[in-house]
Short mmCIF file of C-alpha atoms in Angstrom, two decimals:
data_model
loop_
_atom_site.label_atom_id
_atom_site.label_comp_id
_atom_site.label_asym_id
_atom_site.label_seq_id
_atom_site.Cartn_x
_atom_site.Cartn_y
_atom_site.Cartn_z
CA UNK A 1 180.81 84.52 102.44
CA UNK A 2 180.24 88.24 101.59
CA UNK A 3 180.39 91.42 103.61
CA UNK A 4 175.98 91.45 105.24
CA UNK A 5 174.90 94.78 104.52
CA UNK A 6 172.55 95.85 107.35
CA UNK A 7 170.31 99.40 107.09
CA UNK A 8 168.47 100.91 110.04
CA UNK A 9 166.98 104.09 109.81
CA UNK A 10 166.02 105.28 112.84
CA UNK A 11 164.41 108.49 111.58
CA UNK A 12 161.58 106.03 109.68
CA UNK A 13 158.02 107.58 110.34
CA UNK A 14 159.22 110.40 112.54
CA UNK A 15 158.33 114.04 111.27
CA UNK A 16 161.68 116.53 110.36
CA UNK A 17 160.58 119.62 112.65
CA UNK A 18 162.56 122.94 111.83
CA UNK A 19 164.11 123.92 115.37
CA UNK A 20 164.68 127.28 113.73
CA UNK A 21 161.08 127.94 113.90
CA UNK A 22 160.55 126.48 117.39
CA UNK A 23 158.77 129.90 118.64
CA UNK A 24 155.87 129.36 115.79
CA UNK A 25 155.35 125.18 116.93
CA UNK A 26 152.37 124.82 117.41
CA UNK A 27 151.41 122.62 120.09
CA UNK A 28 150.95 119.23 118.11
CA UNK A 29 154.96 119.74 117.16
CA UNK A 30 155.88 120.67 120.23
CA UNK A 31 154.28 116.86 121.73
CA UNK A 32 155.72 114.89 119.03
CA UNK A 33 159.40 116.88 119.96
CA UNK A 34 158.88 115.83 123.42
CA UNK A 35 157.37 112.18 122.97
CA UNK A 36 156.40 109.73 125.28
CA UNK A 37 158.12 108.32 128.06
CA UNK A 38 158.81 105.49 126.18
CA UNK A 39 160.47 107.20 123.52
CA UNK A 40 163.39 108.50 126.10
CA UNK A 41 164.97 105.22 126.37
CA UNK A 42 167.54 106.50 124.01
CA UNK A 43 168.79 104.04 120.91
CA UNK A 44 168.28 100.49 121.64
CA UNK A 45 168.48 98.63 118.44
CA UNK A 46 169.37 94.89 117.65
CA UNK A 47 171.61 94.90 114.85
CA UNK A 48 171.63 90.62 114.45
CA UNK A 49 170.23 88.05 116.12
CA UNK A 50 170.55 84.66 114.55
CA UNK A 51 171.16 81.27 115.62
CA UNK A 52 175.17 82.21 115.97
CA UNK A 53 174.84 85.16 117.10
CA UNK A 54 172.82 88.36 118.55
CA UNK A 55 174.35 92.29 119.08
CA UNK A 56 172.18 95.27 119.97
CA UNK A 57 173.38 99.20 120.05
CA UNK A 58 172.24 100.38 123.36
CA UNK A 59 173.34 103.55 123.47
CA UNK A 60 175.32 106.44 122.05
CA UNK A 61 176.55 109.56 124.16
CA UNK A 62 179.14 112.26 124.34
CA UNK A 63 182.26 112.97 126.61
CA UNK A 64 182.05 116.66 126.72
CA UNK A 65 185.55 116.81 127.97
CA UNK A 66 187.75 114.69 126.14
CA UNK A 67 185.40 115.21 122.64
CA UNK A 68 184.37 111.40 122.42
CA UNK A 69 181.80 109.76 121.06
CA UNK A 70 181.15 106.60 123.14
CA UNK A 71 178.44 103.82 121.37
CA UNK A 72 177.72 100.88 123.71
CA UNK A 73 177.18 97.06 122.34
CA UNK A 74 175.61 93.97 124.35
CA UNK A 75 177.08 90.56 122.06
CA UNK A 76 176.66 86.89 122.72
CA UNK A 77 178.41 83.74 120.67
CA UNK A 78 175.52 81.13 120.78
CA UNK A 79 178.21 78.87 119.04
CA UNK A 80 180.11 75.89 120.40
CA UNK A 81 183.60 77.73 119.27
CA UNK A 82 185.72 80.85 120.30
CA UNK A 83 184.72 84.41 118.78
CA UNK A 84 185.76 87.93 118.86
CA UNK A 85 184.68 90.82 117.40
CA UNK A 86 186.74 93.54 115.96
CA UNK A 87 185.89 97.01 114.18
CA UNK A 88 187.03 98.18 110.99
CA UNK A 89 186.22 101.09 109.69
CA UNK A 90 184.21 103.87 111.31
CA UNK A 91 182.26 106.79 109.41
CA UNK A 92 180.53 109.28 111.18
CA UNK A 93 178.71 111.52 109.41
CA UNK A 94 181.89 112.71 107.43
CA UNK A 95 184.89 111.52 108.86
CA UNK A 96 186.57 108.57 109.11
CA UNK A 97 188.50 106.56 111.68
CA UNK A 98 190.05 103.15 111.66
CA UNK A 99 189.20 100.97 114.69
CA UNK A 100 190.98 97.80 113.36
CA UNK A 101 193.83 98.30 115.75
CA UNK A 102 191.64 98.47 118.67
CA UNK A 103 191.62 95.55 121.01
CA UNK A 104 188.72 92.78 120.09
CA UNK A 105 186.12 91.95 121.92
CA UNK A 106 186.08 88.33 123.25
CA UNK A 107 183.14 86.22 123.25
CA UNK A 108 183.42 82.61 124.67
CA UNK A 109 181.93 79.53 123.57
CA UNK A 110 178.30 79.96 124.25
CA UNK A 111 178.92 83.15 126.06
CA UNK A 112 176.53 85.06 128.43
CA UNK A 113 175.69 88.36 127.02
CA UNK A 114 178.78 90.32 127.46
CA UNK A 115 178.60 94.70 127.36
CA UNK A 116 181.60 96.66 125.84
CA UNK A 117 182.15 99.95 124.68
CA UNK A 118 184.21 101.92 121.60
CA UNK A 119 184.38 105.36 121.09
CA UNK A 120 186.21 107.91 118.30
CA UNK A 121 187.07 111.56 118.71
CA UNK A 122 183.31 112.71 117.16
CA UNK A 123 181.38 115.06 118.81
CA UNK A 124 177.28 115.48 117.78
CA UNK A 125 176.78 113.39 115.61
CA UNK A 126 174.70 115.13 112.70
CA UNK A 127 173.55 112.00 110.64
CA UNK A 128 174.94 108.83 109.93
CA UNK A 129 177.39 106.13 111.57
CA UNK A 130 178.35 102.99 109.31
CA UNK A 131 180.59 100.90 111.06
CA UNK A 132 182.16 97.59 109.76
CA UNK A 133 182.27 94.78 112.45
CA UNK A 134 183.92 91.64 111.82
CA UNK A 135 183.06 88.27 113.76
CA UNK A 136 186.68 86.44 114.21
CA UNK A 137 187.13 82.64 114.65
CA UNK A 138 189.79 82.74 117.48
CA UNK A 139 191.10 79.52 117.06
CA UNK A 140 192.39 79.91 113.54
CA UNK A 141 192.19 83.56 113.49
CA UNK A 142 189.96 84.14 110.33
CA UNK A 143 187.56 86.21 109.61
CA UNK A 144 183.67 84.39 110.28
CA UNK A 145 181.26 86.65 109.21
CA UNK A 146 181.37 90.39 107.92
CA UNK A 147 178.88 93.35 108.32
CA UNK A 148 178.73 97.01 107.56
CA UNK A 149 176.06 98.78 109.69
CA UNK A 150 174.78 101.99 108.07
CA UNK A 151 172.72 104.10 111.11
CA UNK A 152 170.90 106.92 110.31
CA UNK A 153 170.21 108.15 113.35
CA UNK A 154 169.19 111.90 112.50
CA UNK A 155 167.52 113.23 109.15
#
């Protein structure tokens, strides 16, 4: 089975407003800047969810202090066998970092929904994250299923 290539653009159908020129917004631009308070829920996005398997973003922030970018996952195995998940490669917006060494996530046979975090040395993100995620039979320790996310969280 290949590599799934997933793409979620998260700047689909929202307007590019030039904060340069905030003091000439008129007030139509400044509403749609602020949104609704449904929009402030930050980035909750599933990235799968099949029969095997489901795994949402919920959320990406900043450590100020130690100059990481943290991006937090909910995963479930709906399968009758052991799974992990590791990382592979990281890109954020130009850089790269290699999250293959980092430990995997477990996920038990027909685990609850299980939350987990991984971070890189990134601060603001400008753009774009793709990450590769691989979906690891533990009992024979091959690889399952592959993906490579692209996000394009800002324009």
């Amino acid at each position: 089975m290949g590599k799934e290539m997933i793409y979620i653009d998260f700047t689909d159908g929202k307007k590019q407003l030039d904060t340069s020129k905030m003091e000439q917004w008129t007030q139509e631009e400044w509403n749609e800047w602020r949104g609704e308070p449904e929009d402030h829920v930050g980035i909750q996005k599933v990235l799968f969810n099949d029969s095997d398997f489901y795994m949402k973003i919920t959320r990406i922030h900043y450590d100020e202090a130690t100059k990481d970018m943290y991006v937090t996952f909910e995963a479930q195995n709906k399968m009758d066998r052991n799974f992990s998940i590791q990382f592979g490669s990281w890109r954020v917006d130009d850089e790269e970092f290699d999250l293959s060494n980092s430990m995997p996530e477990f996920l038990g046979v027909n685990s609850n929904i299980i939350h987990f975090r991984k971070s890189v040395k990134y601060m603001f993100l400008k753009s774009t994250i793709i990450m590769e995620v691989n979906i690891i039979d533990v009992d024979n320790n091959t690889t399952f299923r592959e993906f490579e996310f692209t996000l394009k969280i800002y324009s």
